[in-house]
Structures are given as C-alpha cells and as structure tokens.
C-alpha cells in the first residue's frame, strides 16, 4: 500500500517529465525494487512516451560495448540529441566490478545534462530483467531522452529478451574471440540490425570482418537457390534486394578512439528511417506492446489468484498434485474455475 498520495505521484511524474534527474533516478530505483509506486508512476508516464528510439547493444563480454556506447552517445550529443543509457548486467547478482567499470568508462559523459546513465544488476532474478528494462525505457522516454541505449552481455535468453525491447539491435564483435562468433551466430546474429566489429585496431579484425561478411551473405535470401519456372537457379551474390528490406550493415570501429562512431550513428538513423517508412516500424511497435501487455496480464492474473484464492483450496489441490491424484494442468484449470465462480466448485 502506497504511502504517497495520488497527487504526490502526479507531481513526481511531472518532475520526471520535466527532466528532474533526481526524480528520474528515484523512479528507476522504484522500478528496480518492484515497488507498487512504480506502477502508479508508469501509469502516469507511459502515455507521454513513444518518442525515443531504443538501441539494444549486445555481444560477448569485453568486446567494447560500454566504450562504444560512450562514443555513440557523444556522437549523438554532437547532433544535438539527448541520450539515455541503461547498462544491464544479467550475469552478476551484485552491483560489483562490472558496473563500477561502466561508470569509469562512461565518465566522459558525466556532467552533461543531455545524458543519463544508469546501470542495473538483476539481483539473481531472471525473466524479470526484460520487464524491468522495459519499464526503465518508458521512464527515460517520458523524461525526454530521444535515443536510449540498452547494453547487455552475451547471447542468452535474457539478452535476447532485452534485445526484443529495442528498435535497433547492434551486435558487437571483436577480433580474437574465435568461437564466440559461432555462439553469437547461433543466438542473436539473426536479430542484429547492425553488426559492428570493434577493436579494429587489433590483429585479426579483418578476418573477423570477413567471417561475419560470409555469415551475412549466407543469411541473405538472394544467396539461396530460387525456383524459376520450375528450374532451380542459383542467385547471384549481390543482386539488389527487394525494396523495403533492411540489409544489416557490417561496420568496423575503434571505440576507444571514437573511430567509426559517426558511421554507426548514421546506420542507426538509417534503420530508424527504414522503420518509419515501411510497415516494419508499426509491426515492431505492436509486437513490443503485445509482449508487455501479455506480461502485465500474467502478473495481474497471478496477483489476482494470490488475493482471491482460498488458501485451503490451493493447499488441497497442491496436495492432489503431489500425490498424483490430479495433474498440474487440470489443477490449474480447477483453480481458475474457483476464481471465476467463487463459492461454487
Ligand atoms: N584496442 C582496443 N581496445 C578497446 C576498444 N574498445 C574497447 N576496448 C577496451 O576493451 C576493454 C573492454 O571494454 P568495455 O567497453 O568494458 O567492454 P564491454 O563489452 O562493455 O565489457 P562487458 O560489459 O564487461 O561485457 C576495455 O579495456 C576497453 O578499453 C578498441 O576499439 N580497441
Ligand atoms: Mg560493458
């Protein structure tokens, strides 16, 4: 039960919207702690969002994602756009070294009112991560940040889920990681809208570029054989794409020197334009909304069940499942029926 009356929440939401950094920081903490107040704030702020372009950055540990985000944020600032950054560390349940490192690497950004940086650890809870990140994005969006970066490490389910929140997904590779490209190929390469080989100053960068180029070419449909009047024909490698299809560009960068940052920002903006001018943008927005509505519905139902369900009824059915008198699905059905028509059953 919230201690803060509704008009205080409204005032708080107003401060977030006006760019009050402390109000925003407190709102994010509320979301992280799963406080009921967060829901009220988000209810007030969600309708104000929808203006930010969200960029997901993922890749193996140490490929230079944070350094790159730093460089990209500065490039955006030069273009007069405000930037929100959310660094998510799903592997670490502690607010430990990685996040401290991010703070250091992003210190160039400190003191710029047009940039807001936040690191988030998951405290051991999986699954909740992408909901939390989605909520933080809504807060940053309502606070007026026009480009929002979400950095995640690796290619696990959590990272893929977080990437699904983004409008543009950038996968960062670095030379010398060898087998990691395979791992990424298996997981997240398909979701990449832009591929970056960072640490292009390192040995092996060209080789990494070449293997990624090969994978991209393999993914492209014109590489496949097509049936033409019943005859299988191999298509040429670089025939023009059907108009309206996005081709993920492969770009090199040296994030520590800011090299390649302008080109990557150009690519992000080109992808943004692509989304705005094809049906893909609306489809993506609809998909995001559906994911969030589905998740909210799950949570609401669970809450409703917890509130309404008679403990004894639940305990009785649980015992039935334990003793294999009833299977879990039928038990769940029965519980839902109790919920819909209390007093019966
Ligand atoms: N040589 C070289 N080093 C780089 C480059 N970009 C980043 N680094 C270095 O690589 C190391 C890791 O960089 P981070 O930006 O922390 O990498 P990250 O991918 O964010 O790392 P995690 O968040 O821990 O997965 C740091 O020591 C950087 O200075 C680059 O372009 N060239
Ligand atoms: Mg990092």
mmCIF file of C-alpha atoms and ligand atoms in Angstrom:
data_model
loop_
_atom_site.group_PDB
_atom_site.id
_atom_site.type_symbol
_atom_site.label_atom_id
_atom_site.label_comp_id
_atom_site.label_asym_id
_atom_site.label_seq_id
_atom_site.Cartn_x
_atom_site.Cartn_y
_atom_site.Cartn_z
ATOM 1 C CA UNK A 1 0.000 0.000 0.000
ATOM 2 C CA UNK A 2 1.471 3.252 -1.118
ATOM 3 C CA UNK A 3 2.335 5.902 1.425
ATOM 4 C CA UNK A 4 2.356 8.521 -1.249
ATOM 5 C CA UNK A 5 -0.993 10.040 -2.168
ATOM 6 C CA UNK A 6 -2.016 10.206 -5.800
ATOM 7 C CA UNK A 7 -1.329 13.913 -6.166
ATOM 8 C CA UNK A 8 2.228 13.360 -4.963
ATOM 9 C CA UNK A 9 2.723 10.679 -7.585
ATOM 10 C CA UNK A 10 1.383 13.108 -10.174
ATOM 11 C CA UNK A 11 3.839 15.765 -9.013
ATOM 12 C CA UNK A 12 6.675 13.237 -9.118
ATOM 13 C CA UNK A 13 5.706 12.151 -12.642
ATOM 14 C CA UNK A 14 5.651 15.802 -13.630
ATOM 15 C CA UNK A 15 9.175 16.314 -12.323
ATOM 16 C CA UNK A 16 10.381 13.257 -14.261
ATOM 17 C CA UNK A 17 8.772 14.620 -17.395
ATOM 18 C CA UNK A 18 10.424 17.991 -16.871
ATOM 19 C CA UNK A 19 13.847 16.378 -16.757
ATOM 20 C CA UNK A 20 14.487 16.387 -13.000
ATOM 21 C CA UNK A 21 17.316 13.844 -12.797
ATOM 22 C CA UNK A 22 16.828 13.008 -9.139
ATOM 23 C CA UNK A 23 13.126 12.380 -9.663
ATOM 24 C CA UNK A 24 14.036 10.090 -12.577
ATOM 25 C CA UNK A 25 16.732 8.269 -10.601
ATOM 26 C CA UNK A 26 14.270 7.661 -7.748
ATOM 27 C CA UNK A 27 11.646 6.423 -10.204
ATOM 28 C CA UNK A 28 14.118 3.914 -11.670
ATOM 29 C CA UNK A 29 15.004 2.687 -8.182
ATOM 30 C CA UNK A 30 11.292 2.176 -7.551
ATOM 31 C CA UNK A 31 11.045 0.043 -10.694
ATOM 32 C CA UNK A 32 14.128 -1.971 -9.697
ATOM 33 C CA UNK A 33 12.720 -2.654 -6.250
ATOM 34 C CA UNK A 34 9.365 -3.636 -7.665
ATOM 35 C CA UNK A 35 7.564 -1.067 -5.538
ATOM 36 C CA UNK A 36 3.844 -0.581 -6.068
ATOM 37 C CA UNK A 37 4.553 3.089 -6.554
ATOM 38 C CA UNK A 38 6.397 2.263 -9.760
ATOM 39 C CA UNK A 39 3.170 1.053 -11.342
ATOM 40 C CA UNK A 40 1.445 4.344 -10.498
ATOM 41 C CA UNK A 41 4.315 6.375 -11.900
ATOM 42 C CA UNK A 42 4.423 4.301 -15.072
ATOM 43 C CA UNK A 43 0.682 4.661 -15.497
ATOM 44 C CA UNK A 44 1.129 8.425 -15.414
ATOM 45 C CA UNK A 45 4.212 8.483 -17.651
ATOM 46 C CA UNK A 46 3.563 5.784 -20.281
ATOM 47 C CA UNK A 47 1.177 7.968 -22.315
ATOM 48 C CA UNK A 48 3.904 10.618 -22.602
ATOM 49 C CA UNK A 49 6.414 8.247 -24.208
ATOM 50 C CA UNK A 50 6.817 6.793 -27.663
ATOM 51 C CA UNK A 51 9.253 9.421 -28.916
ATOM 52 C CA UNK A 52 12.540 7.694 -28.129
ATOM 53 C CA UNK A 53 14.434 5.409 -30.467
ATOM 54 C CA UNK A 54 15.701 2.438 -28.460
ATOM 55 C CA UNK A 55 19.006 0.835 -29.414
ATOM 56 C CA UNK A 56 19.993 -2.549 -27.980
ATOM 57 C CA UNK A 57 23.720 -3.289 -27.835
ATOM 58 C CA UNK A 58 24.823 -6.830 -27.189
ATOM 59 C CA UNK A 59 27.861 -9.049 -27.654
ATOM 60 C CA UNK A 60 30.328 -11.205 -25.773
ATOM 61 C CA UNK A 61 31.974 -9.874 -22.586
ATOM 62 C CA UNK A 62 34.751 -7.398 -23.190
ATOM 63 C CA UNK A 63 34.060 -6.690 -26.857
ATOM 64 C CA UNK A 64 33.921 -2.990 -26.009
ATOM 65 C CA UNK A 65 30.165 -2.409 -25.778
ATOM 66 C CA UNK A 66 30.338 0.174 -22.985
ATOM 67 C CA UNK A 67 33.191 2.023 -24.666
ATOM 68 C CA UNK A 68 31.233 2.003 -27.906
ATOM 69 C CA UNK A 69 28.040 3.273 -26.239
ATOM 70 C CA UNK A 70 30.132 6.064 -24.766
ATOM 71 C CA UNK A 71 31.414 7.010 -28.241
ATOM 72 C CA UNK A 72 27.956 6.734 -29.834
ATOM 73 C CA UNK A 73 26.390 8.843 -27.081
ATOM 74 C CA UNK A 74 28.940 11.564 -27.717
ATOM 75 C CA UNK A 75 28.261 11.401 -31.450
ATOM 76 C CA UNK A 76 24.554 11.851 -30.754
ATOM 77 C CA UNK A 77 25.247 14.766 -28.427
ATOM 78 C CA UNK A 78 27.167 16.442 -31.250
ATOM 79 C CA UNK A 79 23.980 16.073 -33.275
ATOM 80 C CA UNK A 80 22.012 17.760 -30.521
ATOM 81 C CA UNK A 81 20.074 14.688 -29.376
ATOM 82 C CA UNK A 82 19.644 13.654 -25.753
ATOM 83 C CA UNK A 83 20.748 10.153 -24.751
ATOM 84 C CA UNK A 84 19.685 7.716 -22.046
ATOM 85 C CA UNK A 85 21.889 4.711 -21.309
ATOM 86 C CA UNK A 86 20.885 1.577 -19.459
ATOM 87 C CA UNK A 87 23.657 -0.953 -18.828
ATOM 88 C CA UNK A 88 22.196 -4.287 -17.799
ATOM 89 C CA UNK A 89 24.360 -6.938 -16.220
ATOM 90 C CA UNK A 90 22.389 -10.147 -16.058
ATOM 91 C CA UNK A 91 25.338 -12.306 -15.051
ATOM 92 C CA UNK A 92 26.156 -10.500 -11.860
ATOM 93 C CA UNK A 93 23.746 -10.512 -8.934
ATOM 94 C CA UNK A 94 25.899 -7.865 -7.278
ATOM 95 C CA UNK A 95 26.420 -4.242 -8.106
ATOM 96 C CA UNK A 96 30.092 -5.107 -8.390
ATOM 97 C CA UNK A 97 33.086 -4.580 -10.593
ATOM 98 C CA UNK A 98 31.433 -4.598 -13.984
ATOM 99 C CA UNK A 99 29.177 -1.731 -13.109
ATOM 100 C CA UNK A 100 31.913 0.232 -11.461
ATOM 101 C CA UNK A 101 33.876 -0.297 -14.680
ATOM 102 C CA UNK A 102 30.972 1.042 -16.721
ATOM 103 C CA UNK A 103 30.827 4.108 -14.517
ATOM 104 C CA UNK A 104 34.534 4.710 -15.177
ATOM 105 C CA UNK A 105 34.300 4.120 -18.905
ATOM 106 C CA UNK A 106 31.323 6.415 -19.143
ATOM 107 C CA UNK A 107 32.856 9.184 -17.070
ATOM 108 C CA UNK A 108 33.296 11.295 -20.232
ATOM 109 C CA UNK A 109 29.560 11.580 -20.196
ATOM 110 C CA UNK A 110 29.281 12.842 -16.642
ATOM 111 C CA UNK A 111 28.237 16.434 -16.227
ATOM 112 C CA UNK A 112 26.291 16.532 -19.484
ATOM 113 C CA UNK A 113 22.639 17.266 -18.700
ATOM 114 C CA UNK A 114 21.690 15.723 -22.042
ATOM 115 C CA UNK A 115 22.863 12.280 -20.985
ATOM 116 C CA UNK A 116 21.525 9.974 -18.298
ATOM 117 C CA UNK A 117 23.471 6.802 -17.451
ATOM 118 C CA UNK A 118 22.154 4.016 -15.296
ATOM 119 C CA UNK A 119 23.487 0.548 -14.521
ATOM 120 C CA UNK A 120 21.190 -2.210 -13.433
ATOM 121 C CA UNK A 121 22.004 -5.590 -11.936
ATOM 122 C CA UNK A 122 19.396 -8.302 -11.776
ATOM 123 C CA UNK A 123 19.900 -9.447 -8.202
ATOM 124 C CA UNK A 124 19.543 -13.034 -9.257
ATOM 125 C CA UNK A 125 16.060 -12.731 -10.706
ATOM 126 C CA UNK A 126 15.871 -13.905 -14.287
ATOM 127 C CA UNK A 127 12.964 -13.149 -16.541
ATOM 128 C CA UNK A 128 12.087 -10.021 -14.617
ATOM 129 C CA UNK A 129 15.052 -8.363 -16.230
ATOM 130 C CA UNK A 130 13.464 -7.530 -19.519
ATOM 131 C CA UNK A 131 10.275 -6.244 -17.845
ATOM 132 C CA UNK A 132 12.381 -4.039 -15.608
ATOM 133 C CA UNK A 133 14.399 -2.779 -18.564
ATOM 134 C CA UNK A 134 11.180 -2.076 -20.478
ATOM 135 C CA UNK A 135 9.862 -0.003 -17.589
ATOM 136 C CA UNK A 136 13.108 1.943 -17.269
ATOM 137 C CA UNK A 137 12.969 2.646 -21.003
ATOM 138 C CA UNK A 138 9.450 4.063 -20.558
ATOM 139 C CA UNK A 139 10.748 6.341 -17.799
ATOM 140 C CA UNK A 140 13.703 7.570 -19.880
ATOM 141 C CA UNK A 141 11.388 8.042 -22.846
ATOM 142 C CA UNK A 142 8.900 10.113 -20.856
ATOM 143 C CA UNK A 143 11.801 12.099 -19.386
ATOM 144 C CA UNK A 144 12.585 13.223 -22.911
ATOM 145 C CA UNK A 145 15.681 11.215 -23.851
ATOM 146 C CA UNK A 146 15.460 10.754 -27.597
ATOM 147 C CA UNK A 147 17.971 7.945 -28.095
ATOM 148 C CA UNK A 148 18.110 5.199 -25.493
ATOM 149 C CA UNK A 149 20.865 2.588 -25.391
ATOM 150 C CA UNK A 150 20.422 -0.715 -23.577
ATOM 151 C CA UNK A 151 23.670 -2.647 -23.153
ATOM 152 C CA UNK A 152 23.508 -6.361 -22.331
ATOM 153 C CA UNK A 153 26.213 -9.011 -22.199
ATOM 154 C CA UNK A 154 26.117 -12.248 -24.121
ATOM 155 C CA UNK A 155 23.502 -14.135 -26.088
ATOM 156 C CA UNK A 156 21.380 -15.911 -23.509
ATOM 157 C CA UNK A 157 17.605 -15.775 -23.296
ATOM 158 C CA UNK A 158 17.703 -12.710 -21.060
ATOM 159 C CA UNK A 159 19.773 -10.811 -23.588
ATOM 160 C CA UNK A 160 17.567 -11.845 -26.466
ATOM 161 C CA UNK A 161 14.542 -10.702 -24.448
ATOM 162 C CA UNK A 162 16.164 -7.371 -23.753
ATOM 163 C CA UNK A 163 17.126 -7.027 -27.408
ATOM 164 C CA UNK A 164 13.456 -7.504 -28.241
ATOM 165 C CA UNK A 165 12.713 -4.227 -26.460
ATOM 166 C CA UNK A 166 14.862 -2.330 -28.895
ATOM 167 C CA UNK A 167 14.017 -0.736 -32.216
ATOM 168 C CA UNK A 168 17.548 -1.244 -33.490
ATOM 169 C CA UNK A 169 19.755 -4.117 -32.345
ATOM 170 C CA UNK A 170 23.533 -3.789 -32.648
ATOM 171 C CA UNK A 171 25.677 -6.882 -32.182
ATOM 172 C CA UNK A 172 29.282 -6.097 -31.285
ATOM 173 C CA UNK A 173 32.093 -8.476 -32.150
ATOM 174 C CA UNK A 174 35.813 -8.145 -31.560
ATOM 175 C CA UNK A 175 38.761 -9.927 -33.159
ATOM 176 C CA UNK A 176 40.428 -12.792 -31.385
ATOM 177 C CA UNK A 177 37.386 -14.283 -29.726
ATOM 178 C CA UNK A 178 37.266 -17.100 -32.269
ATOM 179 C CA UNK A 179 34.498 -19.440 -31.268
ATOM 180 C CA UNK A 180 32.407 -16.648 -29.842
ATOM 181 C CA UNK A 181 31.242 -15.740 -33.299
ATOM 182 C CA UNK A 182 29.767 -19.220 -33.520
ATOM 183 C CA UNK A 183 27.936 -18.701 -30.244
ATOM 184 C CA UNK A 184 26.559 -15.426 -31.407
ATOM 185 C CA UNK A 185 25.680 -16.824 -34.779
ATOM 186 C CA UNK A 186 23.582 -19.454 -33.056
ATOM 187 C CA UNK A 187 21.848 -16.990 -30.787
ATOM 188 C CA UNK A 188 21.463 -13.455 -31.731
ATOM 189 C CA UNK A 189 23.002 -12.728 -35.109
ATOM 190 C CA UNK A 190 19.596 -13.082 -36.764
ATOM 191 C CA UNK A 191 18.223 -10.321 -34.581
ATOM 192 C CA UNK A 192 21.060 -7.913 -35.461
ATOM 193 C CA UNK A 193 20.098 -4.849 -37.471
ATOM 194 C CA UNK A 194 23.680 -3.579 -37.419
ATOM 195 C CA UNK A 195 26.886 -5.562 -36.935
ATOM 196 C CA UNK A 196 29.978 -3.909 -35.542
ATOM 197 C CA UNK A 197 33.483 -5.305 -35.371
ATOM 198 C CA UNK A 198 35.030 -3.241 -32.608
ATOM 199 C CA UNK A 199 38.752 -3.164 -31.751
ATOM 200 C CA UNK A 200 39.516 -2.815 -35.443
ATOM 201 C CA UNK A 201 42.970 -1.668 -34.329
ATOM 202 C CA UNK A 202 43.667 -5.214 -33.148
ATOM 203 C CA UNK A 203 45.177 -8.031 -35.115
ATOM 204 C CA UNK A 204 42.636 -10.299 -36.778
ATOM 205 C CA UNK A 205 39.997 -7.606 -37.256
ATOM 206 C CA UNK A 206 39.911 -8.147 -40.994
ATOM 207 C CA UNK A 207 39.447 -11.851 -40.553
ATOM 208 C CA UNK A 208 36.567 -11.273 -38.142
ATOM 209 C CA UNK A 209 35.021 -8.868 -40.651
ATOM 210 C CA UNK A 210 35.415 -11.482 -43.384
ATOM 211 C CA UNK A 211 33.749 -14.282 -41.402
ATOM 212 C CA UNK A 212 30.857 -12.051 -40.443
ATOM 213 C CA UNK A 213 30.516 -10.874 -44.025
ATOM 214 C CA UNK A 214 30.260 -14.507 -45.057
ATOM 215 C CA UNK A 215 27.570 -15.224 -42.469
ATOM 216 C CA UNK A 216 25.598 -12.178 -43.537
ATOM 217 C CA UNK A 217 25.777 -13.247 -47.161
ATOM 218 C CA UNK A 218 24.551 -16.715 -46.197
ATOM 219 C CA UNK A 219 21.586 -15.185 -44.392
ATOM 220 C CA UNK A 220 20.567 -13.143 -47.359
ATOM 221 C CA UNK A 221 17.796 -14.747 -49.324
ATOM 222 C CA UNK A 222 19.208 -13.901 -52.744
ATOM 223 C CA UNK A 223 22.050 -16.272 -51.950
ATOM 224 C CA UNK A 224 19.648 -19.167 -51.917
ATOM 225 C CA UNK A 225 18.535 -21.038 -54.957
ATOM 226 C CA UNK A 226 15.154 -19.986 -56.270
ATOM 227 C CA UNK A 227 12.666 -21.833 -58.356
ATOM 228 C CA UNK A 228 12.212 -20.085 -61.698
ATOM 229 C CA UNK A 229 9.622 -21.668 -63.985
ATOM 230 C CA UNK A 230 10.230 -24.929 -62.208
ATOM 231 C CA UNK A 231 14.004 -24.751 -62.617
ATOM 232 C CA UNK A 232 16.257 -24.276 -59.608
ATOM 233 C CA UNK A 233 18.552 -21.353 -60.201
ATOM 234 C CA UNK A 234 21.403 -20.164 -58.044
ATOM 235 C CA UNK A 235 21.052 -16.449 -57.486
ATOM 236 C CA UNK A 236 23.944 -14.029 -57.783
ATOM 237 C CA UNK A 237 25.561 -12.920 -54.560
ATOM 238 C CA UNK A 238 24.732 -9.237 -54.756
ATOM 239 C CA UNK A 239 21.556 -8.774 -56.689
ATOM 240 C CA UNK A 240 19.592 -5.776 -55.474
ATOM 241 C CA UNK A 241 17.309 -6.556 -52.567
ATOM 242 C CA UNK A 242 13.586 -6.208 -52.810
ATOM 243 C CA UNK A 243 12.850 -2.591 -51.918
ATOM 244 C CA UNK A 244 11.959 -2.108 -48.289
ATOM 245 C CA UNK A 245 14.105 -4.913 -46.975
ATOM 246 C CA UNK A 246 16.691 -3.927 -44.391
ATOM 247 C CA UNK A 247 20.193 -5.236 -45.015
ATOM 248 C CA UNK A 248 22.221 -5.297 -41.792
ATOM 249 C CA UNK A 249 25.391 -3.317 -42.470
ATOM 250 C CA UNK A 250 28.747 -4.543 -41.162
ATOM 251 C CA UNK A 251 30.875 -1.743 -39.738
ATOM 252 C CA UNK A 252 34.307 -1.507 -38.145
ATOM 253 C CA UNK A 253 35.071 0.612 -35.097
ATOM 254 C CA UNK A 254 37.786 1.577 -32.656
ATOM 255 C CA UNK A 255 35.593 2.643 -29.784
ATOM 256 C CA UNK A 256 38.449 3.813 -27.566
ATOM 257 C CA UNK A 257 39.266 6.478 -30.182
ATOM 258 C CA UNK A 258 35.711 7.137 -31.277
ATOM 259 C CA UNK A 259 36.550 5.824 -34.747
ATOM 260 C CA UNK A 260 33.530 4.537 -36.643
ATOM 261 C CA UNK A 261 31.061 6.151 -34.250
ATOM 262 C CA UNK A 262 29.656 8.579 -36.825
ATOM 263 C CA UNK A 263 29.102 5.783 -39.343
ATOM 264 C CA UNK A 264 27.339 3.644 -36.748
ATOM 265 C CA UNK A 265 25.104 6.551 -35.757
ATOM 266 C CA UNK A 266 24.339 7.065 -39.464
ATOM 267 C CA UNK A 267 23.411 3.390 -39.714
ATOM 268 C CA UNK A 268 21.159 3.608 -36.633
ATOM 269 C CA UNK A 269 19.431 6.631 -38.111
ATOM 270 C CA UNK A 270 19.052 4.871 -41.461
ATOM 271 C CA UNK A 271 17.428 1.935 -39.697
ATOM 272 C CA UNK A 272 15.180 4.328 -37.795
ATOM 273 C CA UNK A 273 14.164 5.872 -41.105
ATOM 274 C CA UNK A 274 13.596 2.396 -42.537
ATOM 275 C CA UNK A 275 11.234 1.563 -39.671
ATOM 276 C CA UNK A 276 9.402 4.851 -40.106
ATOM 277 C CA UNK A 277 8.898 4.368 -43.829
ATOM 278 C CA UNK A 278 7.985 0.677 -44.038
ATOM 279 C CA UNK A 279 5.297 -1.353 -42.241
ATOM 280 C CA UNK A 280 8.072 -2.830 -40.105
ATOM 281 C CA UNK A 281 8.038 0.096 -37.678
ATOM 282 C CA UNK A 282 4.355 -0.271 -36.808
ATOM 283 C CA UNK A 283 4.753 -4.055 -36.615
ATOM 284 C CA UNK A 284 7.624 -3.671 -34.195
ATOM 285 C CA UNK A 285 5.685 -1.240 -32.022
ATOM 286 C CA UNK A 286 2.731 -3.614 -31.982
ATOM 287 C CA UNK A 287 4.989 -6.530 -31.059
ATOM 288 C CA UNK A 288 6.520 -4.560 -28.185
ATOM 289 C CA UNK A 289 3.083 -3.604 -26.885
ATOM 290 C CA UNK A 290 1.886 -7.199 -27.154
ATOM 291 C CA UNK A 291 4.862 -8.547 -25.225
ATOM 292 C CA UNK A 292 4.312 -6.012 -22.478
ATOM 293 C CA UNK A 293 0.555 -6.470 -22.315
ATOM 294 C CA UNK A 294 0.944 -10.245 -22.178
ATOM 295 C CA UNK A 295 3.468 -9.965 -19.387
ATOM 296 C CA UNK A 296 1.327 -7.496 -17.447
ATOM 297 C CA UNK A 297 -1.661 -9.802 -17.855
ATOM 298 C CA UNK A 298 0.329 -12.747 -16.471
ATOM 299 C CA UNK A 299 1.340 -10.685 -13.483
ATOM 300 C CA UNK A 300 -2.136 -9.309 -12.892
ATOM 301 C CA UNK A 301 -3.638 -12.799 -13.027
ATOM 302 C CA UNK A 302 -1.064 -14.147 -10.640
ATOM 303 C CA UNK A 303 -1.770 -11.287 -8.256
ATOM 304 C CA UNK A 304 -5.497 -11.832 -8.554
ATOM 305 C CA UNK A 305 -5.062 -15.528 -7.850
ATOM 306 C CA UNK A 306 -2.943 -14.806 -4.808
ATOM 307 C CA UNK A 307 -5.554 -12.401 -3.467
ATOM 308 C CA UNK A 308 -8.696 -14.317 -4.205
ATOM 309 C CA UNK A 309 -7.775 -17.921 -3.921
ATOM 310 C CA UNK A 310 -8.759 -19.673 -0.758
ATOM 311 C CA UNK A 311 -5.555 -20.933 0.791
ATOM 312 C CA UNK A 312 -7.180 -24.253 1.740
ATOM 313 C CA UNK A 313 -8.381 -24.824 -1.793
ATOM 314 C CA UNK A 314 -4.906 -24.177 -3.120
ATOM 315 C CA UNK A 315 -3.285 -26.380 -0.486
ATOM 316 C CA UNK A 316 -5.762 -29.166 -1.196
ATOM 317 C CA UNK A 317 -5.076 -29.096 -4.930
ATOM 318 C CA UNK A 318 -1.339 -28.860 -4.386
ATOM 319 C CA UNK A 319 -1.551 -31.986 -2.228
ATOM 320 C CA UNK A 320 -3.531 -33.657 -5.017
ATOM 321 C CA UNK A 321 -0.782 -32.804 -7.488
ATOM 322 C CA UNK A 322 1.946 -34.008 -5.114
ATOM 323 C CA UNK A 323 0.158 -37.313 -4.621
ATOM 324 C CA UNK A 324 -0.603 -37.536 -8.334
ATOM 325 C CA UNK A 325 -4.349 -37.620 -7.906
ATOM 326 C CA UNK A 326 -4.547 -34.629 -10.255
ATOM 327 C CA UNK A 327 -2.111 -33.392 -12.891
ATOM 328 C CA UNK A 328 -0.808 -29.808 -12.601
ATOM 329 C CA UNK A 329 -2.700 -28.502 -15.632
ATOM 330 C CA UNK A 330 -6.068 -29.819 -14.504
ATOM 331 C CA UNK A 331 -5.382 -28.448 -11.041
ATOM 332 C CA UNK A 332 -4.646 -25.031 -12.504
ATOM 333 C CA UNK A 333 -7.868 -25.192 -14.541
ATOM 334 C CA UNK A 334 -9.784 -26.003 -11.378
ATOM 335 C CA UNK A 335 -8.189 -23.101 -9.536
ATOM 336 C CA UNK A 336 -9.101 -20.714 -12.328
ATOM 337 C CA UNK A 337 -12.677 -22.013 -12.207
ATOM 338 C CA UNK A 338 -12.805 -21.291 -8.461
ATOM 339 C CA UNK A 339 -11.612 -17.794 -9.225
ATOM 340 C CA UNK A 340 -14.263 -17.171 -11.861
ATOM 341 C CA UNK A 341 -17.113 -18.516 -9.761
ATOM 342 C CA UNK A 342 -16.195 -18.270 -6.089
ATOM 343 C CA UNK A 343 -18.412 -20.237 -3.782
ATOM 344 C CA UNK A 344 -19.073 -22.943 -6.344
ATOM 345 C CA UNK A 345 -16.788 -25.836 -7.268
HETATM 346 N N1 LIG B 1 42.308 -1.922 -28.529
HETATM 347 C C1 LIG B 1 41.050 -1.580 -28.272
HETATM 348 N N2 LIG B 1 40.540 -1.757 -27.055
HETATM 349 C C2 LIG B 1 39.258 -1.423 -26.828
HETATM 350 C C3 LIG B 1 38.440 -0.895 -27.841
HETATM 351 N N3 LIG B 1 37.209 -0.691 -27.324
HETATM 352 C C4 LIG B 1 37.257 -1.060 -26.038
HETATM 353 N N4 LIG B 1 38.491 -1.503 -25.721
HETATM 354 C C5 LIG B 1 38.943 -1.993 -24.412
HETATM 355 O O1 LIG B 1 38.350 -3.249 -24.169
HETATM 356 C C6 LIG B 1 38.088 -3.383 -22.757
HETATM 357 C C7 LIG B 1 36.635 -3.748 -22.550
HETATM 358 O O2 LIG B 1 35.832 -2.662 -22.937
HETATM 359 P P1 LIG B 1 34.334 -2.483 -22.434
HETATM 360 O O3 LIG B 1 33.775 -1.298 -23.117
HETATM 361 O O4 LIG B 1 34.245 -2.541 -20.957
HETATM 362 O O5 LIG B 1 33.685 -3.808 -23.000
HETATM 363 P P2 LIG B 1 32.228 -4.368 -22.687
HETATM 364 O O6 LIG B 1 31.847 -5.143 -23.879
HETATM 365 O O7 LIG B 1 31.327 -3.277 -22.251
HETATM 366 O O8 LIG B 1 32.524 -5.323 -21.473
HETATM 367 P P3 LIG B 1 31.442 -6.043 -20.539
HETATM 368 O O9 LIG B 1 30.354 -5.043 -20.233
HETATM 369 O O10 LIG B 1 32.208 -6.447 -19.329
HETATM 370 O O11 LIG B 1 30.942 -7.209 -21.342
HETATM 371 C C8 LIG B 1 38.473 -2.084 -22.100
HETATM 372 O O12 LIG B 1 39.730 -2.210 -21.561
HETATM 373 C C9 LIG B 1 38.482 -1.109 -23.263
HETATM 374 O O13 LIG B 1 39.367 -0.036 -23.078
HETATM 375 C C10 LIG B 1 39.008 -0.701 -29.149
HETATM 376 O O14 LIG B 1 38.363 -0.277 -30.086
HETATM 377 N N5 LIG B 1 40.304 -1.081 -29.292
HETATM 378 MG MG1 LIG B 2 30.060 -3.132 -20.536
#
